[in-house]
XYZ file of N, CA, C and O in Angstrom:
868
model
N -8.718 -3.613 -11.576
C -9.333 -3.023 -12.765
C -8.447 -3.314 -13.977
O -7.229 -3.215 -13.900
N -9.027 -3.581 -15.118
C -8.250 -3.963 -16.274
C -7.400 -2.822 -16.798
O -6.376 -3.045 -17.438
N -7.808 -1.560 -16.571
C -7.067 -0.431 -17.100
C -5.862 -0.092 -16.235
O -5.015 0.702 -16.620
N -5.777 -0.657 -15.072
C -4.698 -0.330 -14.157
C -3.634 -1.405 -14.248
O -3.732 -2.455 -13.649
N -2.580 -1.167 -15.063
C -1.551 -2.160 -15.268
C -0.797 -2.415 -13.969
O -0.590 -1.530 -13.177
N -0.366 -3.637 -13.797
C 0.347 -3.989 -12.579
C 1.834 -3.683 -12.747
O 2.481 -4.211 -13.626
N 2.369 -2.836 -11.895
C 3.801 -2.588 -11.860
C 4.246 -2.789 -10.431
O 3.863 -2.042 -9.543
N 5.041 -3.799 -10.181
C 5.464 -4.122 -8.825
C 6.983 -4.020 -8.764
O 7.689 -5.000 -8.879
N 7.500 -2.788 -8.664
C 8.924 -2.560 -8.633
C 9.328 -1.877 -7.344
O 8.905 -0.767 -7.073
N 10.129 -2.546 -6.548
C 10.693 -1.893 -5.378
C 11.971 -1.197 -5.812
O 12.520 -1.468 -6.889
N 12.488 -0.291 -4.980
C 13.727 0.392 -5.320
C 14.861 -0.617 -5.455
O 15.687 -0.545 -6.364
N 14.897 -1.597 -4.561
C 15.967 -2.584 -4.597
C 15.908 -3.417 -5.868
O 16.935 -3.728 -6.470
N 14.686 -3.778 -6.291
C 14.541 -4.587 -7.501
C 15.057 -3.838 -8.714
O 15.773 -4.382 -9.557
N 14.679 -2.555 -8.824
C 15.090 -1.767 -9.980
C 16.590 -1.557 -9.988
O 17.251 -1.684 -11.012
N 17.159 -1.224 -8.826
C 18.588 -0.957 -8.764
C 19.389 -2.220 -9.067
O 20.411 -2.171 -9.745
N 18.900 -3.381 -8.571
C 19.596 -4.632 -8.874
C 19.637 -4.874 -10.374
O 20.570 -5.478 -10.890
N 18.611 -4.415 -11.075
C 18.578 -4.589 -12.516
C 19.432 -3.563 -13.230
O 19.636 -3.642 -14.431
N 19.914 -2.572 -12.512
C 20.793 -1.582 -13.109
C 20.086 -0.450 -13.810
O 20.728 0.437 -14.356
N 18.751 -0.455 -13.786
C 18.006 0.545 -14.550
C 18.186 1.938 -13.967
O 18.554 2.877 -14.664
N 17.936 2.079 -12.669
C 18.023 3.395 -12.057
C 19.440 3.925 -12.044
O 19.676 5.102 -12.286
N 20.404 3.064 -11.764
C 21.779 3.520 -11.715
C 22.239 3.988 -13.089
O 22.922 5.011 -13.216
N 21.852 3.246 -14.103
C 22.234 3.636 -15.453
C 21.618 4.955 -15.851
O 22.272 5.813 -16.448
N 20.333 5.133 -15.508
C 19.652 6.377 -15.831
C 20.236 7.539 -15.056
O 20.393 8.646 -15.580
N 20.580 7.306 -13.789
C 21.144 8.361 -12.959
C 22.434 8.887 -13.554
O 22.676 10.096 -13.629
N 23.286 7.970 -14.002
C 24.550 8.383 -14.608
C 24.303 9.139 -15.895
O 24.941 10.154 -16.197
N 23.327 8.665 -16.679
C 23.042 9.276 -17.976
C 22.582 10.719 -17.851
O 22.903 11.563 -18.697
N 21.807 11.028 -16.790
C 21.291 12.392 -16.659
C 22.083 13.211 -15.655
O 21.718 14.330 -15.313
N 23.200 12.635 -15.186
C 24.100 13.403 -14.342
C 23.750 13.466 -12.876
O 24.206 14.361 -12.166
N 22.947 12.518 -12.385
C 22.601 12.493 -10.965
C 23.529 11.555 -10.213
O 24.051 10.597 -10.783
N 23.714 11.824 -8.942
C 24.543 10.985 -8.091
C 23.724 9.783 -7.631
O 22.753 9.947 -6.899
N 24.082 8.543 -8.032
C 23.303 7.363 -7.645
C 23.154 7.211 -6.147
O 22.183 6.633 -5.669
N 24.128 7.718 -5.353
C 24.045 7.584 -3.904
C 22.855 8.324 -3.329
O 22.385 8.033 -2.241
N 22.341 9.310 -4.065
C 21.182 10.055 -3.584
C 19.959 9.161 -3.472
O 19.045 9.429 -2.700
N 19.925 8.085 -4.258
C 18.802 7.155 -4.181
C 18.755 6.493 -2.814
O 17.702 6.352 -2.211
N 19.901 6.085 -2.318
C 19.975 5.447 -1.013
C 19.633 6.448 0.081
O 18.874 6.161 0.995
N 20.161 7.671 -0.039
C 19.890 8.704 0.956
C 18.410 9.033 0.995
O 17.818 9.236 2.058
N 17.774 9.093 -0.180
C 16.351 9.425 -0.246
C 15.529 8.356 0.452
O 14.603 8.659 1.193
N 15.863 7.087 0.235
C 15.094 6.005 0.858
C 15.220 6.067 2.375
O 14.238 5.952 3.091
N 16.440 6.266 2.862
C 16.642 6.280 4.305
C 15.883 7.421 4.957
O 15.265 7.267 6.001
N 15.884 8.590 4.327
C 15.226 9.758 4.889
C 13.719 9.597 4.917
O 13.070 9.801 5.932
N 13.141 9.186 3.798
C 11.693 9.096 3.702
C 11.133 7.975 4.549
O 10.064 8.101 5.124
N 11.864 6.872 4.674
C 11.375 5.773 5.487
C 11.172 6.216 6.930
O 10.174 5.894 7.554
N 12.103 7.008 7.452
C 11.975 7.470 8.828
C 10.797 8.411 8.983
O 10.095 8.392 9.985
N 10.535 9.241 7.978
C 9.398 10.159 8.030
C 8.091 9.382 8.004
O 7.178 9.654 8.768
N 8.016 8.369 7.125
C 6.790 7.603 6.977
C 6.413 6.885 8.270
O 5.255 6.854 8.656
N 7.393 6.312 8.938
C 7.084 5.551 10.140
C 6.779 6.446 11.333
O 6.276 5.963 12.343
N 7.089 7.745 11.217
C 6.844 8.664 12.322
C 5.516 9.413 12.189
O 5.233 10.309 12.983
N 4.735 9.092 11.175
C 3.455 9.773 10.992
C 2.563 9.550 12.210
O 2.333 8.429 12.638
N 2.066 10.649 12.787
C 1.242 10.565 13.991
C -0.167 10.080 13.670
O -0.839 9.490 14.508
N -0.621 10.359 12.451
C -1.971 9.999 12.037
C -1.965 9.734 10.549
O -1.150 10.301 9.814
N -2.824 8.876 10.092
C -2.917 8.598 8.663
C -4.360 8.719 8.212
O -5.215 7.943 8.617
N -4.627 9.733 7.398
C -5.956 9.866 6.835
C -5.972 9.227 5.459
O -4.928 9.039 4.828
N -7.152 8.852 4.993
C -7.244 8.207 3.698
C -8.620 8.345 3.090
O -9.549 8.881 3.707
N -8.748 7.872 1.869
C -10.008 7.924 1.134
C -10.823 6.655 1.366
O -10.271 5.582 1.603
N -12.119 6.800 1.253
C -13.024 5.655 1.285
C -13.944 5.763 0.068
O -14.554 6.812 -0.173
N -14.018 4.687 -0.707
C -14.847 4.688 -1.916
C -15.849 3.540 -1.851
O -15.477 2.382 -1.676
N -17.127 3.873 -2.017
C -18.209 2.890 -2.005
C -18.768 2.768 -3.414
O -19.494 3.651 -3.885
N -18.415 1.704 -4.094
C -18.831 1.533 -5.488
C -20.345 1.491 -5.628
O -20.901 1.957 -6.631
N -21.039 0.967 -4.638
C -22.487 0.859 -4.709
C -23.183 2.216 -4.729
O -24.314 2.345 -5.213
N -22.512 3.248 -4.211
C -23.084 4.595 -4.188
C -22.673 5.432 -5.394
O -23.259 6.483 -5.658
N -21.656 4.988 -6.121
C -21.120 5.769 -7.245
C -22.074 5.734 -8.438
O -22.525 4.671 -8.859
N -22.378 6.914 -8.980
C -23.266 7.001 -10.151
C -22.484 7.318 -11.423
O -23.061 7.675 -12.451
N -21.164 7.239 -11.348
C -20.275 7.394 -12.504
C -20.386 8.765 -13.162
O -20.197 8.903 -14.368
N -20.677 9.788 -12.359
C -20.862 11.129 -12.915
C -19.544 11.868 -13.154
O -19.518 12.894 -13.832
N -18.474 11.387 -12.579
C -17.140 11.988 -12.693
C -17.041 13.368 -12.048
O -16.136 14.139 -12.351
N -17.967 13.683 -11.153
C -17.910 14.985 -10.485
C -16.615 15.133 -9.693
O -16.042 16.224 -9.621
N -16.132 14.053 -9.116
C -14.887 14.083 -8.338
C -13.695 14.427 -9.225
O -12.819 15.222 -8.855
N -13.677 13.837 -10.420
C -12.585 14.079 -11.369
C -12.627 15.512 -11.884
O -11.607 16.213 -11.930
N -13.810 15.968 -12.258
C -13.967 17.309 -12.814
C -13.629 18.388 -11.791
O -12.993 19.398 -12.121
N -14.034 18.183 -10.545
C -13.750 19.167 -9.506
C -12.246 19.290 -9.273
O -11.713 20.398 -9.089
N -11.561 18.168 -9.302
C -10.109 18.167 -9.122
C -9.422 18.868 -10.288
O -8.527 19.692 -10.097
N -9.840 18.559 -11.503
C -9.201 19.155 -12.685
C -9.447 20.656 -12.756
O -8.548 21.431 -13.077
N -10.654 21.084 -12.449
C -10.974 22.506 -12.497
C -10.195 23.299 -11.451
O -9.833 24.453 -11.667
N -9.928 22.662 -10.315
C -9.214 23.345 -9.238
C -7.721 23.422 -9.500
O -7.100 24.480 -9.307
N -7.123 22.332 -9.977
C -5.667 22.277 -10.093
C -5.131 22.305 -11.524
O -3.906 22.305 -11.724
N -6.032 22.334 -12.504
C -5.665 22.557 -13.906
C -4.633 21.565 -14.448
O -3.774 21.924 -15.252
N -4.690 20.311 -13.992
C -3.764 19.344 -14.542
C -4.155 18.982 -15.972
O -5.304 19.109 -16.379
N -3.163 18.534 -16.734
C -3.387 18.197 -18.130
C -4.230 16.924 -18.255
O -4.155 16.033 -17.414
N -4.989 16.848 -19.311
C -5.943 15.758 -19.498
C -5.287 14.385 -19.438
O -5.853 13.438 -18.876
N -4.096 14.248 -20.008
C -3.430 12.950 -20.062
C -2.602 12.645 -18.809
O -1.959 11.604 -18.728
N -2.614 13.579 -17.849
C -1.841 13.372 -16.623
C -2.723 13.656 -15.406
O -2.477 14.587 -14.640
N -3.778 12.865 -15.225
C -4.782 13.150 -14.197
C -4.326 12.928 -12.760
O -3.555 12.015 -12.481
N -4.813 13.772 -11.881
C -4.597 13.570 -10.448
C -5.630 12.583 -9.913
O -5.367 11.888 -8.949
N -6.791 12.581 -10.508
C -7.846 11.618 -10.136
C -8.512 11.133 -11.417
O -8.672 11.889 -12.374
N -8.881 9.869 -11.432
C -9.527 9.306 -12.604
C -10.567 8.276 -12.183
O -10.505 7.733 -11.077
N -11.519 8.027 -13.054
C -12.546 7.015 -12.796
C -12.200 5.793 -13.634
O -12.367 5.786 -14.851
N -11.680 4.771 -12.975
C -11.280 3.549 -13.656
C -12.493 2.653 -13.889
O -13.346 2.514 -13.020
N -12.543 2.043 -15.064
C -13.646 1.156 -15.408
C -13.088 -0.148 -15.961
O -12.188 -0.145 -16.793
N -13.627 -1.260 -15.516
C -13.211 -2.552 -16.044
C -14.162 -2.967 -17.165
O -15.237 -2.386 -17.342
N -13.776 -3.989 -17.911
C -14.625 -4.475 -18.992
C -15.935 -5.041 -18.464
O -16.937 -5.075 -19.172
N -15.927 -5.467 -17.194
C -17.141 -6.029 -16.600
C -18.031 -4.963 -15.977
O -19.095 -5.279 -15.432
N -17.586 -3.703 -16.067
C -18.421 -2.634 -15.550
C -18.082 -2.153 -14.155
O -18.746 -1.264 -13.627
N -17.068 -2.751 -13.531
C -16.645 -2.290 -12.213
C -16.060 -0.882 -12.331
O -15.400 -0.542 -13.315
N -16.291 -0.068 -11.301
C -15.836 1.328 -11.328
C -15.089 1.636 -10.036
O -15.436 1.155 -8.955
N -14.046 2.454 -10.161
C -13.275 2.866 -8.993
C -12.729 4.272 -9.220
O -12.066 4.537 -10.215
N -13.031 5.186 -8.301
C -12.466 6.534 -8.343
C -11.110 6.480 -7.655
O -11.017 6.146 -6.479
N -10.049 6.819 -8.403
C -8.696 6.611 -7.893
C -7.826 7.853 -8.060
O -7.889 8.546 -9.082
N -7.020 8.119 -7.040
C -6.006 9.173 -7.114
C -4.768 8.628 -6.419
O -4.647 7.417 -6.239
N -3.864 9.493 -6.010
C -2.761 9.054 -5.156
C -3.369 8.510 -3.868
O -4.308 9.097 -3.317
N -2.831 7.409 -3.373
C -3.376 6.774 -2.175
C -2.634 7.154 -0.899
O -2.924 6.613 0.162
N -1.663 8.060 -1.011
C -0.948 8.563 0.170
C -0.549 7.416 1.091
O -0.901 7.386 2.271
N 0.158 6.483 0.476
C 0.498 5.219 1.135
C 1.271 5.407 2.435
O 2.049 6.354 2.591
N 1.062 4.468 3.341
C 1.813 4.475 4.592
C 3.292 4.211 4.324
O 4.165 4.683 5.048
N 3.569 3.469 3.254
C 4.945 3.156 2.863
C 5.120 3.549 1.394
O 5.164 2.697 0.512
N 5.198 4.858 1.104
C 5.180 5.347 -0.281
C 6.411 4.973 -1.108
O 7.527 5.400 -0.817
N 6.193 4.171 -2.146
C 7.286 3.752 -3.019
C 7.856 4.930 -3.799
O 9.053 4.977 -4.082
N 7.011 5.882 -4.145
C 7.453 7.051 -4.918
C 8.531 7.823 -4.161
O 9.549 8.242 -4.734
N 8.311 8.002 -2.874
C 9.249 8.768 -2.052
C 10.566 8.039 -1.879
O 11.631 8.657 -1.782
N 10.525 6.731 -1.850
C 11.743 5.943 -1.628
C 12.724 6.061 -2.795
O 13.937 5.960 -2.594
N 12.213 6.232 -4.004
C 13.121 6.238 -5.156
C 13.490 7.637 -5.620
O 14.345 7.793 -6.483
N 12.880 8.673 -5.081
C 13.146 10.039 -5.554
C 14.554 10.486 -5.140
O 14.847 10.592 -3.941
N 15.427 10.777 -6.106
C 16.808 11.127 -5.784
C 16.984 12.559 -5.282
O 18.034 12.912 -4.765
N 15.968 13.399 -5.446
C 16.092 14.806 -5.038
C 15.168 15.158 -3.876
O 14.975 16.323 -3.554
N 14.590 14.140 -3.257
C 13.735 14.327 -2.082
C 12.580 15.302 -2.342
O 12.271 16.163 -1.528
N 11.951 15.130 -3.502
C 10.807 15.980 -3.847
C 9.547 15.542 -3.101
O 8.567 16.282 -3.063
N 9.581 14.348 -2.529
C 8.422 13.821 -1.805
C 8.633 13.922 -0.300
O 9.710 13.614 0.214
N 7.590 14.326 0.405
C 7.600 14.308 1.864
C 6.268 13.738 2.342
O 5.252 13.862 1.661
N 6.306 13.104 3.503
C 5.089 12.550 4.096
C 4.816 13.315 5.384
O 5.629 13.285 6.316
N 3.704 14.005 5.434
C 3.401 14.851 6.583
C 3.166 14.023 7.840
O 2.405 13.054 7.824
N 3.800 14.423 8.915
C 3.668 13.694 10.163
C 2.277 13.859 10.776
O 1.775 12.974 11.449
N 1.650 14.996 10.529
C 0.363 15.284 11.172
C -0.787 14.452 10.640
O -1.728 14.130 11.369
N -0.733 14.081 9.342
C -1.864 13.356 8.756
C -1.457 12.287 7.741
O -2.309 11.613 7.177
N -0.162 12.140 7.478
C 0.299 11.101 6.563
C 0.150 11.420 5.092
O 0.424 10.567 4.236
N -0.266 12.635 4.745
C -0.412 13.013 3.339
C 0.960 13.039 2.676
O 1.922 13.596 3.225
N 1.059 12.455 1.476
C 2.294 12.459 0.718
C 2.257 13.632 -0.253
O 1.414 13.675 -1.156
N 3.157 14.584 -0.051
C 3.204 15.795 -0.867
C 4.417 15.755 -1.787
O 5.515 15.386 -1.362
N 4.216 16.120 -3.047
C 5.299 16.161 -4.016
C 5.576 17.612 -4.402
O 4.663 18.352 -4.772
N 6.826 18.034 -4.301
C 7.235 19.402 -4.627
C 7.776 19.439 -6.048
O 8.911 19.026 -6.310
N 6.958 19.921 -6.986
C 7.346 19.928 -8.396
C 8.545 20.822 -8.668
O 9.265 20.623 -9.655
N 8.790 21.800 -7.804
C 9.924 22.707 -8.015
C 11.262 21.993 -7.812
O 12.294 22.441 -8.317
N 11.257 20.885 -7.087
C 12.480 20.110 -6.869
C 12.651 19.021 -7.919
O 13.743 18.481 -8.077
N 11.575 18.668 -8.596
C 11.569 17.534 -9.522
C 12.489 17.774 -10.721
O 12.498 18.855 -11.315
N 13.261 16.722 -11.083
C 14.142 16.789 -12.252
C 13.571 15.978 -13.417
O 14.217 15.829 -14.443
N 12.376 15.436 -13.239
C 11.712 14.718 -14.318
C 12.321 13.377 -14.674
O 12.155 12.896 -15.798
N 13.006 12.749 -13.722
C 13.659 11.469 -14.012
C 12.660 10.331 -14.202
O 12.951 9.347 -14.871
N 11.499 10.445 -13.594
C 10.455 9.448 -13.786
C 10.567 8.210 -12.919
O 9.792 7.266 -13.081
N 11.500 8.172 -11.962
C 11.646 6.996 -11.116
C 10.344 6.680 -10.380
O 9.942 5.521 -10.255
N 9.698 7.724 -9.881
C 8.474 7.525 -9.090
C 7.342 6.947 -9.930
O 6.495 6.217 -9.410
N 7.332 7.260 -11.226
C 6.285 6.732 -12.093
C 6.360 5.210 -12.166
O 5.340 4.530 -12.198
N 7.575 4.689 -12.210
C 7.768 3.246 -12.294
C 7.587 2.567 -10.943
O 7.187 1.408 -10.871
N 7.895 3.291 -9.876
C 7.819 2.695 -8.539
C 6.394 2.597 -8.023
O 6.053 1.651 -7.316
N 5.545 3.567 -8.364
C 4.181 3.594 -7.834
C 3.318 2.510 -8.475
O 3.105 2.508 -9.685
N 2.789 1.574 -7.696
C 1.966 0.506 -8.270
C 0.594 0.986 -8.731
O -0.123 0.258 -9.413
N 0.218 2.221 -8.356
C -1.098 2.750 -8.722
C -1.026 3.835 -9.800
O -2.034 4.431 -10.145
N 0.161 4.085 -10.320
C 0.346 5.046 -11.407
C -0.206 6.430 -11.051
O -0.839 7.084 -11.876
N 0.031 6.864 -9.838
C -0.482 8.164 -9.400
C 0.336 9.349 -9.904
O -0.234 10.356 -10.322
N 1.671 9.285 -9.881
C 2.455 10.429 -10.381
C 2.432 10.477 -11.907
O 2.389 9.438 -12.571
N 2.452 11.682 -12.446
C 2.501 11.877 -13.895
C 3.433 13.040 -14.202
O 3.512 13.999 -13.433
N 4.119 12.968 -15.323
C 4.955 14.077 -15.758
C 4.112 15.011 -16.617
O 3.550 14.595 -17.636
N 4.000 16.258 -16.187
C 3.243 17.257 -16.934
C 4.055 17.701 -18.162
O 5.241 18.019 -18.056
N 3.431 17.716 -19.324
C 4.130 18.040 -20.565
C 4.641 19.485 -20.578
O 5.729 19.765 -21.080
N 3.883 20.388 -20.030
C 4.274 21.800 -20.078
C 5.495 22.104 -19.218
O 6.343 22.906 -19.593
N 5.575 21.472 -18.074
C 6.658 21.768 -17.143
C 7.779 20.733 -17.153
O 8.905 21.034 -16.757
N 7.477 19.515 -17.581
C 8.463 18.455 -17.551
C 8.685 17.892 -16.158
O 9.565 17.072 -15.935
N 7.869 18.337 -15.206
C 7.996 17.904 -13.816
C 6.812 17.028 -13.426
O 5.722 17.118 -14.004
N 7.016 16.204 -12.419
C 5.965 15.314 -11.927
C 4.994 16.084 -11.044
O 5.377 17.024 -10.341
N 3.736 15.707 -11.102
C 2.732 16.233 -10.175
C 1.743 15.125 -9.867
O 1.662 14.134 -10.592
N 0.997 15.303 -8.781
C 0.016 14.291 -8.373
C -0.936 14.898 -7.348
O -0.717 16.006 -6.852
N -1.947 14.142 -7.006
C -2.888 14.542 -5.951
C -2.145 14.774 -4.648
O -1.287 13.985 -4.249
N -2.477 15.871 -3.958
C -1.883 16.132 -2.646
C -2.956 16.211 -1.559
O -2.752 16.806 -0.510
N -4.120 15.600 -1.847
C -5.208 15.492 -0.865
C -5.718 16.875 -0.444
O -6.264 17.033 0.644
N -5.539 17.859 -1.324
C -5.977 19.231 -1.012
C -5.519 19.644 0.395
O -6.294 20.196 1.180
N -4.255 19.364 0.704
C -3.772 19.582 2.068
C -3.862 21.037 2.506
O -4.115 21.328 3.679
N -3.691 21.968 1.560
C -3.799 23.388 1.911
C -5.232 23.744 2.298
O -5.459 24.522 3.228
N -6.201 23.176 1.588
C -7.600 23.405 1.927
C -7.922 22.783 3.285
O -8.641 23.377 4.091
N -7.390 21.591 3.517
C -7.629 20.944 4.807
C -7.008 21.744 5.954
O -7.595 21.880 7.022
N -5.829 22.313 5.705
C -5.170 23.110 6.735
C -5.958 24.369 7.070
O -5.882 24.894 8.184
N -6.737 24.840 6.084
C -7.520 26.063 6.297
C -8.920 25.765 6.823
O -9.736 26.676 6.975
N -9.204 24.485 7.055
C -10.497 24.111 7.623
C -11.520 23.637 6.619
O -12.657 23.329 6.985
N -11.137 23.560 5.347
C -12.051 23.084 4.313
C -11.775 21.597 4.063
O -11.160 20.929 4.880
N -12.224 21.100 2.933
C -12.026 19.687 2.625
C -11.632 19.485 1.183
O -11.677 20.417 0.374
N -11.223 18.270 0.795
C -10.829 17.975 -0.576
C -11.952 18.261 -1.570
O -13.119 17.970 -1.295
N -11.604 18.805 -2.709
C -12.588 19.149 -3.735
C -13.327 17.923 -4.251
O -14.537 17.970 -4.499
N -12.628 16.830 -4.436
C -13.264 15.628 -4.985
C -14.369 15.119 -4.073
O -15.457 14.755 -4.536
N -14.105 15.124 -2.784
C -15.097 14.646 -1.822
C -16.283 15.593 -1.737
O -17.439 15.167 -1.694
N -15.998 16.876 -1.750
C -17.072 17.862 -1.676
C -17.985 17.837 -2.887
O -19.158 18.196 -2.790
N -17.442 17.408 -4.029
C -18.223 17.403 -5.274
C -19.063 16.149 -5.449
O -19.991 16.128 -6.270
N -18.775 15.087 -4.705
C -19.500 13.823 -4.880
C -20.939 13.959 -4.381
O -21.173 14.176 -3.188
N -21.937 13.806 -5.268
C -23.334 14.022 -4.886
C -23.951 12.904 -4.051
O -24.993 13.087 -3.424
N -23.303 11.738 -4.039
C -23.871 10.580 -3.330
C -23.029 10.135 -2.140
O -23.345 9.123 -1.524
N -21.953 10.873 -1.881
C -21.014 10.508 -0.811
C -20.410 9.121 -1.022
O -20.126 8.393 -0.075
N -20.205 8.793 -2.294
C -19.513 7.543 -2.606
C -18.046 7.674 -2.232
O -17.386 6.680 -1.908
N -17.544 8.907 -2.295
C -16.150 9.189 -1.964
C -16.112 10.018 -0.684
O -16.670 11.121 -0.625
N -15.492 9.482 0.338
C -15.379 10.171 1.619
C -13.941 10.021 2.119
O -13.075 9.486 1.431
N -13.674 10.453 3.329
C -12.348 10.329 3.906
C -12.462 10.068 5.404
O -13.538 10.242 5.991
N -11.363 9.650 6.011
C -11.377 9.405 7.442
C -10.025 8.944 7.934
O -9.057 8.861 7.168
N -9.947 8.641 9.218
C -8.731 8.128 9.829
C -8.597 6.653 9.462
O -9.549 5.881 9.607
N -7.437 6.266 8.969
C -7.256 4.891 8.515
C -7.404 3.869 9.637
O -7.703 2.704 9.383
N -7.220 4.269 10.873
C -7.433 3.340 11.978
C -8.882 2.878 12.010
O -9.171 1.734 12.367
N -9.790 3.782 11.638
C -11.215 3.443 11.602
C -11.606 2.832 10.265
O -12.355 1.851 10.213
N -11.098 3.407 9.177
C -11.458 2.906 7.851
C -10.982 1.466 7.645
O -11.657 0.672 6.974
N -9.820 1.132 8.193
C -9.274 -0.213 8.010
C -10.141 -1.289 8.665
O -10.032 -2.474 8.337
N -11.008 -0.878 9.572
C -11.927 -1.826 10.195
C -13.047 -2.206 9.231
O -13.706 -3.240 9.401
N -13.264 -1.345 8.235
C -14.335 -1.565 7.262
C -13.848 -2.370 6.066
O -14.546 -3.234 5.537
N -12.633 -2.077 5.618
C -12.106 -2.753 4.442
C -10.695 -2.313 4.125
O -10.011 -1.714 4.949
N -10.271 -2.600 2.886
C -8.954 -2.185 2.411
C -9.039 -1.930 0.911
O -10.132 -1.775 0.378
N -7.896 -1.892 0.246
C -7.908 -1.650 -1.195
C -7.652 -2.946 -1.965
O -7.039 -2.958 -3.014
N -8.119 -4.041 -1.417
C -7.993 -5.324 -2.084
C -9.115 -5.445 -3.111
O -10.023 -6.263 -2.995
N -9.043 -4.566 -4.125
C -10.075 -4.452 -5.154
C -9.615 -5.228 -6.380
O -8.433 -5.190 -6.740
N -10.508 -5.918 -7.020
C -10.164 -6.767 -8.151
C -9.382 -5.996 -9.211
O -9.811 -4.960 -9.697
N -8.193 -6.528 -9.570
C -7.375 -5.921 -10.606
C -6.294 -4.994 -10.086
O -5.400 -4.605 -10.834
N -6.352 -4.631 -8.790
C -5.344 -3.744 -8.221
C -4.215 -4.549 -7.581
O -4.400 -5.717 -7.230
N -3.052 -3.930 -7.421
C -1.928 -4.630 -6.780
C -2.259 -5.007 -5.341
O -3.164 -4.436 -4.720
N -1.509 -5.950 -4.808
C -1.660 -6.346 -3.410
C -1.433 -5.126 -2.522
O -0.392 -4.473 -2.598
N -2.386 -4.783 -1.660
C -2.239 -3.590 -0.814
C -1.069 -3.664 0.166
O -0.641 -2.633 0.697
N -0.522 -4.859 0.380
C 0.603 -4.996 1.295
C 1.896 -4.418 0.717
O 2.875 -4.236 1.452
N 1.910 -4.117 -0.569
C 3.124 -3.595 -1.206
C 3.487 -2.225 -0.632
O 4.631 -1.974 -0.256
N 2.510 -1.323 -0.561
C 2.784 0.045 -0.088
C 1.838 0.489 1.023
O 1.952 1.612 1.506
N 0.894 -0.360 1.406
C -0.115 -0.010 2.415
C -0.844 1.291 2.047
O -0.721 2.317 2.732
N -1.621 1.276 0.975
C -2.333 2.467 0.527
C -3.353 2.972 1.541
O -3.998 2.185 2.231
N -3.479 4.281 1.636
C -4.415 4.892 2.591
C -5.755 5.115 1.890
O -6.198 6.252 1.687
N -6.368 4.024 1.520
C -7.673 4.055 0.866
C -8.344 2.708 1.044
O -7.671 1.672 1.025
N -9.645 2.723 1.207
C -10.396 1.474 1.194
C -11.435 1.562 0.082
O -11.897 2.669 -0.260
N -11.778 0.442 -0.489
C -12.791 0.396 -1.537
C -13.832 -0.658 -1.162
O -13.478 -1.789 -0.815
N -15.073 -0.286 -1.230
C -16.167 -1.193 -0.901
C -16.867 -1.587 -2.207
O -17.578 -0.777 -2.805
N -16.648 -2.806 -2.703
C -17.276 -3.240 -3.968
C -18.781 -3.347 -3.824
O -19.325 -3.465 -2.719
N -19.462 -3.314 -4.958
C -20.923 -3.492 -4.953
C -21.286 -4.877 -4.451
O -20.589 -5.859 -4.723
């Protein structure tokens, strides 16, 4: 999609350039925490027993933004820092996008305070805003621009797949609000048989292995 800028930065690439280390020193963080964070999260990610993900069918989408509105009304995120958004290209292509809860989450690898965890039971990537120091490393690392710094709190927040609702037996608000079932969810072992997120304008899905598939019209 034309609105989704390509950012392909691994933790190693950024650190080699000196950006993260310089910023860490400037704000008083221990640069070694970056290495510790990567080692810890990598082991969690590879131990996930199951990986659930989103499925989006562009042919069924009527561009009503019900998924976006339901998410915003439930979690009250600021307008300029969306958890879910409807991306549109100049050619008219549409994609409902949020955090993709990647199998190999770049955001978690660069977080120096371990604010990100990947649940072993379902692979959902959860961000704890109470731990966040607002350094913004995850914003640069995520190729899908899912994390955002909230202006009121100065901390990062993002979609958490309504994990609390799922734990209580309900489902994600965005999926429940979609009138045409253009947005659904499932086990990535099954969804990956249908497609992937190799959608025009998006980064190569091999970078982070996003837990989402998109079916173009």
